[in-house]
mmCIF file of C-alpha atoms in Angstrom:
data_model
loop_
_atom_site.group_PDB
_atom_site.id
_atom_site.type_symbol
_atom_site.label_atom_id
_atom_site.label_comp_id
_atom_site.label_asym_id
_atom_site.label_seq_id
_atom_site.Cartn_x
_atom_site.Cartn_y
_atom_site.Cartn_z
ATOM 1 C CA MET F 587 -8.424 -5.956 5.031
ATOM 2 C CA CYS F 588 -10.037 -8.293 7.549
ATOM 3 C CA PRO F 589 -10.130 -12.088 8.003
ATOM 4 C CA GLN F 590 -13.554 -12.228 6.387
ATOM 5 C CA ALA F 591 -12.688 -9.869 3.562
ATOM 6 C CA ALA F 592 -11.102 -12.194 1.040
ATOM 7 C CA ALA F 593 -10.726 -15.800 0.020
ATOM 8 C CA GLY F 594 -7.487 -17.658 0.664
ATOM 9 C CA GLY F 595 -5.899 -16.620 -2.630
ATOM 10 C CA GLY F 596 -6.716 -12.971 -1.930
ATOM 11 C CA ARG F 597 -5.101 -13.235 1.482
ATOM 12 C CA ARG F 598 -1.935 -14.703 0.027
ATOM 13 C CA ARG F 599 -1.629 -11.946 -2.556
ATOM 14 C CA ALA F 600 -2.381 -9.164 -0.066
ATOM 15 C CA ALA F 601 -0.162 -10.440 2.716
ATOM 16 C CA SER F 602 2.812 -10.865 0.398
ATOM 17 C CA ARG F 603 2.951 -7.115 -0.113
ATOM 18 C CA GLY F 604 4.734 -6.812 3.210
ATOM 19 C CA ALA F 605 5.016 -3.352 4.631
ATOM 20 C CA TYR F 606 2.537 -2.005 2.053
ATOM 21 C CA ASN F 607 -0.215 -3.831 3.928
ATOM 22 C CA VAL F 608 0.614 -1.954 7.086
ATOM 23 C CA CYS F 609 0.169 1.366 5.294
ATOM 24 C CA ARG F 610 -3.412 0.317 4.522
ATOM 25 C CA LEU F 611 -4.115 -0.593 8.142
ATOM 26 C CA LEU F 612 -7.774 -0.042 9.069
ATOM 27 C CA SER F 613 -8.453 1.789 5.789
ATOM 28 C CA ARG F 614 -11.272 -0.569 4.805
ATOM 29 C CA ARG F 615 -12.638 -1.429 8.210
ATOM 30 C CA ALA F 616 -12.296 1.698 10.331
ATOM 31 C CA HIS F 617 -15.333 0.744 12.389
ATOM 32 C CA GLY F 618 -15.187 -3.051 12.335
ATOM 33 C CA PHE F 619 -16.980 -5.625 10.235
ATOM 34 C CA TYR F 620 -20.746 -6.065 10.352
ATOM 35 C CA ALA F 621 -22.957 -8.580 8.554
ATOM 36 C CA ARG F 622 -24.971 -5.923 6.704
ATOM 37 C CA ASP F 623 -22.296 -3.288 6.071
ATOM 38 C CA ALA F 624 -21.494 -1.796 2.659
ATOM 39 C CA GLY F 625 -18.455 -4.058 2.294
ATOM 40 C CA VAL F 626 -20.659 -7.157 2.126
ATOM 41 C CA ALA F 627 -22.763 -5.716 -0.714
ATOM 42 C CA HIS F 628 -19.589 -4.586 -2.485
ATOM 43 C CA ARG F 629 -18.092 -8.088 -2.342
ATOM 44 C CA ILE F 630 -21.345 -9.660 -3.583
ATOM 45 C CA ASN F 631 -21.435 -7.224 -6.519
ATOM 46 C CA LEU F 632 -17.808 -7.964 -7.374
ATOM 47 C CA GLY F 633 -18.590 -11.682 -7.253
ATOM 48 C CA LEU F 634 -21.425 -11.222 -9.742
ATOM 49 C CA LEU F 635 -19.177 -9.123 -12.000
ATOM 50 C CA ARG F 636 -16.466 -11.765 -11.859
ATOM 51 C CA LYS F 637 -18.929 -14.504 -12.904
ATOM 52 C CA MET F 638 -20.079 -12.446 -15.892
ATOM 53 C CA ILE F 639 -16.531 -11.623 -16.997
ATOM 54 C CA CYS F 640 -15.196 -15.155 -16.566
ATOM 55 C CA GLN F 641 -18.044 -17.124 -18.154
ATOM 56 C CA GLU F 642 -17.078 -18.856 -21.397
ATOM 57 C CA SER F 643 -19.758 -17.108 -23.460
ATOM 58 C CA THR F 644 -18.317 -13.633 -22.724
ATOM 59 C CA LYS F 645 -16.422 -12.126 -25.664
ATOM 60 C CA PHE F 646 -14.030 -9.155 -25.546
ATOM 61 C CA LYS F 647 -12.797 -6.815 -28.251
ATOM 62 C CA ASN F 648 -9.834 -4.451 -28.231
ATOM 63 C CA VAL F 649 -11.123 -0.858 -28.351
ATOM 64 C CA TRP F 650 -7.917 1.002 -27.478
ATOM 65 C CA THR F 651 -4.201 0.386 -26.921
ATOM 66 C CA THR F 652 -1.418 2.582 -25.584
ATOM 67 C CA HIS F 653 2.196 2.185 -24.522
ATOM 68 C CA SER F 654 4.291 4.098 -22.021
ATOM 69 C CA ALA F 655 7.961 4.053 -21.064
ATOM 70 C CA SER F 656 7.005 5.314 -17.579
ATOM 71 C CA PRO F 657 4.529 3.716 -15.157
ATOM 72 C CA ILE F 658 0.826 4.054 -15.996
ATOM 73 C CA ALA F 659 -1.463 5.176 -13.161
ATOM 74 C CA TYR F 660 -5.244 4.796 -12.943
ATOM 75 C CA GLU F 661 -7.677 6.570 -10.626
ATOM 76 C CA ARG F 662 -11.483 6.732 -10.830
ATOM 77 C CA GLY F 663 -11.884 6.502 -14.597
ATOM 78 C CA ARG F 664 -8.726 8.465 -15.431
ATOM 79 C CA ILE F 665 -5.552 6.985 -16.923
ATOM 80 C CA TYR F 666 -2.329 8.922 -16.319
ATOM 81 C CA LEU F 667 0.665 8.609 -18.655
ATOM 82 C CA ASP F 668 4.099 10.252 -18.877
ATOM 83 C CA ASN F 669 4.415 10.851 -15.140
ATOM 84 C CA TYR F 670 0.946 12.440 -14.852
ATOM 85 C CA GLN F 671 1.569 14.826 -17.742
ATOM 86 C CA CYS F 672 -1.132 13.170 -19.865
ATOM 87 C CA CYS F 673 -4.621 12.380 -18.531
ATOM 88 C CA ILE F 674 -7.013 10.132 -20.465
ATOM 89 C CA SER F 675 -10.665 9.544 -19.599
ATOM 90 C CA SER F 676 -11.590 5.852 -19.760
ATOM 91 C CA VAL F 677 -15.298 6.419 -19.098
ATOM 92 C CA ALA F 678 -16.337 7.022 -22.713
ATOM 93 C CA ARG F 679 -16.833 4.245 -25.278
ATOM 94 C CA GLU F 680 -13.281 4.916 -26.431
ATOM 95 C CA PRO F 681 -10.711 6.609 -24.125
ATOM 96 C CA ARG F 682 -10.093 10.284 -24.914
ATOM 97 C CA ILE F 683 -7.418 12.754 -23.789
ATOM 98 C CA LEU F 684 -8.616 15.177 -21.106
ATOM 99 C CA TYR F 685 -5.365 17.137 -21.125
ATOM 100 C CA GLN F 686 -1.755 16.895 -22.256
ATOM 101 C CA LYS F 687 0.724 19.067 -20.370
ATOM 102 C CA PRO F 688 4.053 20.168 -21.874
ATOM 103 C CA LYS F 689 7.054 18.002 -21.048
ATOM 104 C CA CYS F 690 8.416 19.084 -17.669
ATOM 105 C CA SER F 691 11.983 19.438 -16.446
ATOM 106 C CA LYS F 692 13.554 17.006 -13.949
ATOM 107 C CA SER F 693 13.064 19.571 -11.179
ATOM 108 C CA GLU F 694 9.285 19.499 -11.848
ATOM 109 C CA LYS F 695 8.997 15.713 -11.921
ATOM 110 C CA ILE F 696 5.995 14.346 -10.010
ATOM 111 C CA GLU F 697 6.857 11.864 -7.268
ATOM 112 C CA ASP F 698 3.360 10.822 -6.159
ATOM 113 C CA ALA F 699 -0.295 11.814 -6.539
ATOM 114 C CA LEU F 700 -3.724 11.467 -4.896
ATOM 115 C CA LEU F 701 -7.177 12.185 -6.302
ATOM 116 C CA LEU F 702 -9.348 14.510 -4.178
ATOM 117 C CA GLU F 703 -13.110 14.498 -4.418
ATOM 118 C CA CYS F 704 -15.621 16.950 -2.976
ATOM 119 C CA PRO F 705 -16.859 16.102 0.544
ATOM 120 C CA LEU F 706 -20.621 15.829 0.910
ATOM 121 C CA GLY F 707 -22.644 18.306 2.938
ATOM 122 C CA GLU F 708 -19.944 20.970 3.331
ATOM 123 C CA MET F 709 -19.692 24.540 2.097
ATOM 124 C CA LEU F 710 -16.353 25.090 0.364
ATOM 125 C CA PRO F 711 -14.600 28.444 -0.241
ATOM 126 C CA SER F 712 -14.002 28.095 -3.986
ATOM 127 C CA PRO F 713 -16.185 26.783 -6.855
ATOM 128 C CA SER F 714 -13.209 24.719 -8.055
ATOM 129 C CA ASP F 715 -13.297 22.789 -4.753
ATOM 130 C CA TYR F 716 -16.519 21.084 -5.832
ATOM 131 C CA LYS F 717 -14.805 19.396 -8.785
ATOM 132 C CA PRO F 718 -12.303 16.500 -8.559
ATOM 133 C CA SER F 719 -8.683 17.577 -8.280
ATOM 134 C CA LEU F 720 -5.310 15.855 -8.261
ATOM 135 C CA ILE F 721 -2.807 16.515 -5.485
ATOM 136 C CA VAL F 722 0.733 15.970 -6.782
ATOM 137 C CA LEU F 723 4.101 16.052 -5.031
ATOM 138 C CA THR F 724 7.097 17.239 -7.048
ATOM 139 C CA VAL F 725 10.765 16.389 -6.674
ATOM 140 C CA GLN F 726 11.457 19.914 -5.401
ATOM 141 C CA ASN F 727 9.067 19.569 -2.431
ATOM 142 C CA TRP F 728 6.131 21.419 -3.989
ATOM 143 C CA LEU F 729 2.616 20.191 -3.253
ATOM 144 C CA LEU F 730 0.305 21.173 -6.117
ATOM 145 C CA ARG F 731 -3.447 20.831 -6.446
ATOM 146 C CA LEU F 732 -4.417 20.411 -10.097
ATOM 147 C CA SER F 733 -7.802 20.360 -11.797
ATOM 148 C CA ALA F 734 -8.501 16.700 -12.585
ATOM 149 C CA ASP F 735 -10.161 17.726 -15.859
ATOM 150 C CA SER F 736 -7.709 20.314 -17.224
ATOM 151 C CA GLY F 737 -4.441 19.965 -15.278
ATOM 152 C CA GLU F 738 -4.616 23.654 -14.296
ATOM 153 C CA ILE F 739 -2.766 24.510 -11.058
ATOM 154 C CA LEU F 740 -5.321 25.528 -8.402
ATOM 155 C CA GLU F 741 -3.033 25.696 -5.326
ATOM 156 C CA LYS F 742 0.717 25.599 -4.575
ATOM 157 C CA ILE F 743 2.299 24.765 -1.231
ATOM 158 C CA TYR F 744 6.035 24.681 -0.572
ATOM 159 C CA LEU F 745 6.842 21.984 1.976
ATOM 160 C CA ALA F 746 10.478 22.406 3.002
ATOM 161 C CA GLY F 747 13.984 23.269 1.880
ATOM 162 C CA SER F 748 16.924 20.916 1.473
ATOM 163 C CA CYS F 749 16.592 19.492 5.016
ATOM 164 C CA CYS F 750 14.466 16.636 3.660
ATOM 165 C CA LYS F 751 13.011 15.247 0.442
ATOM 166 C CA PHE F 752 9.290 14.515 0.495
ATOM 167 C CA ARG F 753 8.402 11.534 -1.692
ATOM 168 C CA TYR F 754 5.114 9.867 -0.725
ATOM 169 C CA LEU F 755 1.428 10.780 -0.418
ATOM 170 C CA SER F 756 -1.125 8.682 1.470
ATOM 171 C CA TRP F 757 -4.448 8.964 3.268
ATOM 172 C CA ASP F 758 -4.818 9.010 7.023
ATOM 173 C CA THR F 759 -8.590 9.251 6.567
ATOM 174 C CA PRO F 760 -9.631 8.902 2.878
ATOM 175 C CA GLN F 761 -10.706 12.220 1.357
ATOM 176 C CA GLU F 762 -10.305 13.964 4.726
ATOM 177 C CA VAL F 763 -6.746 13.861 6.096
ATOM 178 C CA MET F 764 -3.649 13.469 3.909
ATOM 179 C CA VAL F 765 -0.082 12.575 4.917
ATOM 180 C CA VAL F 766 3.072 13.619 3.041
ATOM 181 C CA LYS F 767 6.085 11.489 3.970
ATOM 182 C CA SER F 768 9.760 12.133 3.299
ATOM 183 C CA ALA F 769 12.276 9.624 2.047
ATOM 184 C CA GLN F 770 14.398 8.172 4.828
ATOM 185 C CA ASN F 771 17.133 10.600 5.826
ATOM 186 C CA LYS F 772 20.568 9.134 5.203
ATOM 187 C CA LEU F 773 23.874 10.870 5.759
ATOM 188 C CA PRO F 774 26.489 10.851 2.982
ATOM 189 C CA ALA F 775 29.165 8.173 3.367
ATOM 190 C CA ALA F 776 31.812 10.797 4.199
ATOM 191 C CA ALA F 777 29.694 12.158 7.056
ATOM 192 C CA ARG F 778 29.111 8.667 8.448
ATOM 193 C CA GLN F 779 32.834 7.912 8.303
ATOM 194 C CA ALA F 780 33.493 11.142 10.200
ATOM 195 C CA GLY F 781 31.275 9.858 13.015
ATOM 196 C CA ILE F 782 28.395 12.274 12.444
ATOM 197 C CA GLN F 783 25.104 10.848 13.751
ATOM 198 C CA GLN F 784 21.756 11.174 11.965
ATOM 199 C CA SER F 785 18.901 11.007 14.456
ATOM 200 C CA VAL F 786 15.916 12.170 12.350
ATOM 201 C CA LEU F 787 14.781 9.330 10.080
ATOM 202 C CA PHE F 788 11.549 10.660 8.515
ATOM 203 C CA TYR F 789 9.397 13.777 8.336
ATOM 204 C CA LEU F 790 5.595 13.641 8.140
ATOM 205 C CA ALA F 791 3.440 16.614 7.095
ATOM 206 C CA VAL F 792 -0.308 16.268 7.713
ATOM 207 C CA PHE F 793 -3.095 18.205 5.954
ATOM 208 C CA GLN F 794 -6.861 18.474 6.123
ATOM 209 C CA VAL F 795 -8.131 18.481 2.531
ATOM 210 C CA LEU F 796 -10.770 20.523 0.690
ATOM 211 C CA PRO F 797 -10.094 23.153 1.668
ATOM 212 C CA LEU F 798 -6.414 22.344 2.151
ATOM 213 C CA SER F 799 -5.261 23.272 5.641
ATOM 214 C CA PHE F 800 -2.034 22.487 7.487
ATOM 215 C CA ILE F 801 -2.382 20.354 10.627
ATOM 216 C CA GLY F 802 1.294 19.931 11.491
ATOM 217 C CA MET F 803 4.712 18.467 10.707
ATOM 218 C CA LEU F 804 6.665 16.058 12.893
ATOM 219 C CA GLU F 805 9.946 14.153 12.954
ATOM 220 C CA ILE F 806 10.383 10.436 13.464
ATOM 221 C CA ASN F 807 13.522 10.375 15.570
ATOM 222 C CA LYS F 808 15.451 7.216 16.405
ATOM 223 C CA LYS F 809 16.216 8.682 19.844
ATOM 224 C CA ILE F 810 12.487 8.334 20.542
ATOM 225 C CA PHE F 811 11.469 5.281 18.499
ATOM 226 C CA GLY F 812 14.726 3.305 18.350
ATOM 227 C CA ASN F 813 17.634 2.711 15.978
ATOM 228 C CA SER F 814 16.082 -0.064 13.880
ATOM 229 C CA VAL F 815 13.120 1.892 12.443
ATOM 230 C CA THR F 816 12.779 1.175 8.703
ATOM 231 C CA ASP F 817 9.463 2.807 7.789
ATOM 232 C CA VAL F 818 6.462 4.709 9.146
ATOM 233 C CA ALA F 819 2.872 5.316 8.068
ATOM 234 C CA VAL F 820 -0.249 7.019 9.361
ATOM 235 C CA SER F 821 -3.673 5.441 8.848
ATOM 236 C CA ASN F 822 -7.013 6.228 10.492
ATOM 237 C CA GLY F 823 -5.451 8.123 13.369
ATOM 238 C CA ILE F 824 -2.799 5.458 14.020
ATOM 239 C CA LEU F 825 0.961 6.072 13.740
ATOM 240 C CA ILE F 826 2.489 2.818 12.484
ATOM 241 C CA VAL F 827 6.221 2.332 13.064
ATOM 242 C CA MET F 828 8.006 -0.598 11.389
ATOM 243 C CA TYR F 829 11.343 -2.093 12.399
ATOM 244 C CA SER F 830 14.043 -4.121 10.645
ATOM 245 C CA THR F 831 13.347 -6.985 13.076
ATOM 246 C CA GLY F 832 9.796 -7.376 11.712
ATOM 247 C CA LEU F 833 8.264 -5.582 14.684
ATOM 248 C CA VAL F 834 5.235 -3.347 14.071
ATOM 249 C CA ARG F 835 4.219 -0.804 16.740
ATOM 250 C CA LEU F 836 1.023 1.239 16.786
ATOM 251 C CA TYR F 837 0.571 4.627 18.485
ATOM 252 C CA ASN F 838 -2.359 7.047 18.794
ATOM 253 C CA PHE F 839 -1.476 9.722 16.224
ATOM 254 C CA GLN F 840 -4.199 12.146 17.283
ATOM 255 C CA ALA F 841 -3.004 12.002 20.897
ATOM 256 C CA ILE F 842 0.576 12.621 19.710
ATOM 257 C CA CYS F 843 -0.533 15.748 17.825
ATOM 258 C CA GLU F 844 -2.448 17.056 20.828
ATOM 259 C CA GLN F 845 0.326 16.334 23.336
ATOM 260 C CA PHE F 846 3.361 17.498 21.371
ATOM 261 C CA MET F 847 1.964 20.339 19.222
ATOM 262 C CA GLU F 848 4.069 23.414 20.041
ATOM 263 C CA GLN F 849 2.070 25.937 18.021
ATOM 264 C CA PRO F 850 -0.602 25.686 15.285
ATOM 265 C CA PHE F 851 -0.017 27.445 11.939
ATOM 266 C CA ASP F 852 -2.305 28.377 9.037
ATOM 267 C CA LEU F 853 -1.315 28.248 5.377
ATOM 268 C CA GLY F 854 -0.590 31.669 3.920
ATOM 269 C CA HIS F 855 -0.111 33.359 7.302
ATOM 270 C CA GLU F 856 3.106 34.990 8.470
ATOM 271 C CA PHE F 857 5.098 33.156 11.106
ATOM 272 C CA ASN F 858 8.135 33.705 13.282
ATOM 273 C CA TRP F 859 9.584 30.301 14.111
ATOM 274 C CA ASN F 860 12.980 29.586 15.640
ATOM 275 C CA GLY F 861 14.281 32.933 14.445
ATOM 276 C CA GLN F 862 12.865 32.538 10.914
ATOM 277 C CA VAL F 863 10.207 34.884 9.576
ATOM 278 C CA GLY F 864 8.173 33.820 6.577
ATOM 279 C CA ILE F 865 4.784 32.766 5.231
ATOM 280 C CA VAL F 866 3.485 29.258 5.927
ATOM 281 C CA GLY F 867 3.609 27.149 2.783
ATOM 282 C CA LYS F 868 5.480 29.722 0.691
ATOM 283 C CA TYR F 869 8.997 29.539 -0.748
ATOM 284 C CA PRO F 870 11.645 29.519 0.694
ATOM 285 C CA PHE F 871 10.344 28.860 4.227
ATOM 286 C CA GLY F 872 7.831 26.096 3.645
ATOM 287 C CA LEU F 873 6.246 24.511 6.704
ATOM 288 C CA PRO F 874 7.429 24.654 10.324
ATOM 289 C CA CYS F 875 8.097 21.373 12.152
ATOM 290 C CA ASN F 876 5.665 22.241 14.933
ATOM 291 C CA ILE F 877 5.042 18.796 16.472
ATOM 292 C CA LYS F 878 8.088 17.874 18.588
ATOM 293 C CA ILE F 879 7.901 14.410 20.137
ATOM 294 C CA THR F 880 10.079 14.643 23.230
ATOM 295 C CA ASP F 881 9.162 11.342 24.877
ATOM 296 C CA THR F 882 8.035 7.899 23.690
ATOM 297 C CA PRO F 883 4.227 7.967 23.290
ATOM 298 C CA PRO F 884 2.085 5.306 24.994
ATOM 299 C CA LEU F 885 2.137 2.065 22.986
ATOM 300 C CA LEU F 886 -1.269 0.880 21.759
ATOM 301 C CA PHE F 887 -0.245 -2.472 20.294
ATOM 302 C CA GLU F 888 2.727 -4.324 18.854
ATOM 303 C CA ALA F 889 3.219 -7.490 16.834
ATOM 304 C CA SER F 890 6.130 -9.241 15.161
ATOM 305 C CA SER F 891 5.596 -10.394 11.577
ATOM 306 C CA LEU F 892 7.703 -11.378 8.584
ATOM 307 C CA GLU F 893 8.366 -8.379 6.298
ATOM 308 C CA ASN F 894 6.185 -6.215 8.595
ATOM 309 C CA ALA F 895 3.061 -7.791 7.059
ATOM 310 C CA PHE F 896 0.182 -6.911 9.390
ATOM 311 C CA GLN F 897 -3.548 -6.603 8.776
ATOM 312 C CA ILE F 898 -6.353 -5.864 11.185
ATOM 313 C CA GLY F 899 -10.137 -5.986 10.985
ATOM 314 C CA GLY F 900 -13.159 -8.171 11.679
ATOM 315 C CA TYR F 901 -15.805 -8.044 14.359
ATOM 316 C CA PRO F 902 -14.797 -8.711 17.048
ATOM 317 C CA TRP F 903 -11.360 -7.363 16.093
ATOM 318 C CA HIS F 904 -8.685 -9.780 14.873
ATOM 319 C CA TYR F 905 -5.324 -9.358 13.168
ATOM 320 C CA ILE F 906 -3.329 -11.420 10.653
ATOM 321 C CA ILE F 907 0.441 -11.892 10.800
ATOM 322 C CA THR F 908 3.057 -14.229 9.349
ATOM 323 C CA PRO F 909 5.431 -15.757 11.955
ATOM 324 C CA ASN F 910 8.680 -13.820 11.783
ATOM 325 C CA LYS F 911 10.811 -16.564 10.211
ATOM 326 C CA LYS F 912 11.580 -17.055 6.523
ATOM 327 C CA LYS F 913 10.538 -20.700 6.657
ATOM 328 C CA HIS F 914 7.017 -19.527 7.584
ATOM 329 C CA LYS F 915 6.558 -17.408 4.462
ATOM 330 C CA GLY F 916 3.056 -18.138 3.185
ATOM 331 C CA VAL F 917 1.792 -19.103 6.663
ATOM 332 C CA PHE F 918 -0.751 -16.787 8.292
ATOM 333 C CA HIS F 919 -1.888 -16.587 11.886
ATOM 334 C CA ILE F 920 -5.271 -15.048 12.703
ATOM 335 C CA CYS F 921 -5.279 -13.813 16.302
ATOM 336 C CA SER F 922 -7.752 -12.088 18.590
ATOM 337 C CA LEU F 923 -6.832 -8.453 19.238
ATOM 338 C CA LYS F 924 -8.377 -8.738 22.695
ATOM 339 C CA ASP F 925 -6.026 -11.405 24.121
ATOM 340 C CA ASN F 926 -3.728 -12.415 21.186
ATOM 341 C CA ALA F 927 -5.291 -15.904 21.157
ATOM 342 C CA LEU F 928 -4.513 -17.799 17.917
#
């Protein structure tokens, strides 16, 4: 989101999301803002739609109602119920069920999901790759690619054993590069009382999509990035590290991969890694942690903001922060990225 991208109310809503904003860094303005770019036309169209919907003469009728004890997800004309077990198409005049999967066990519970769509102008290895599919992450560290129309499993990748629990899916580059992030590693209370130190805070596994290919896995270690790290994200080739103090630091993720990659691996191929022999992406070995950051990478940029709220965009580039004090909540500073001028 950029300074020109929304009215004041939109800024207030977006900025209040805190660290979530940082995860969307650059996602809408990877190449800056231009007067005749697609974003301008999109905003004009949304403005016209809003006027039609909000005018007093517009009448609405209830065509369909549903209820769910679990969160309801929506993605590109598909409504997902019961933790992605039920998929309903909302494109037709009345929503209809595309598929209903049997109730799954707790070990098969889906933690997160992303919709994949066919890239344009590329030859893909399988006919199923040309149709939309849903990437889901299960509680047992399985990454599954499902048919978006039938729920059929098209691919299965095992991520890792009990060393970490993967919980989140996000885009580095939409529909091109996907990031799987673990929950923050925390030692049991007994281990902490015994003086055992936990240095690895997060794991990140990165994939090229359609066809799915493994780029690499890396650790976020507090010995490298500091003790007060609270969260990390990857967006448009930028590694974003967030701190409990409100500090946000940006690093070149592509340069990190190139500098610290120990050995590339391909899904489905045999590997011998640190004394383990297995197949990449298969149970019980999963994926090797083949990107080892041994020194602090060069810092691209840092800013301090309340609740890690940070947005960047515009042309020339600017960023938006909230001064890092509770009394300034709801106050936004727009600064030049070139010289930090307010």
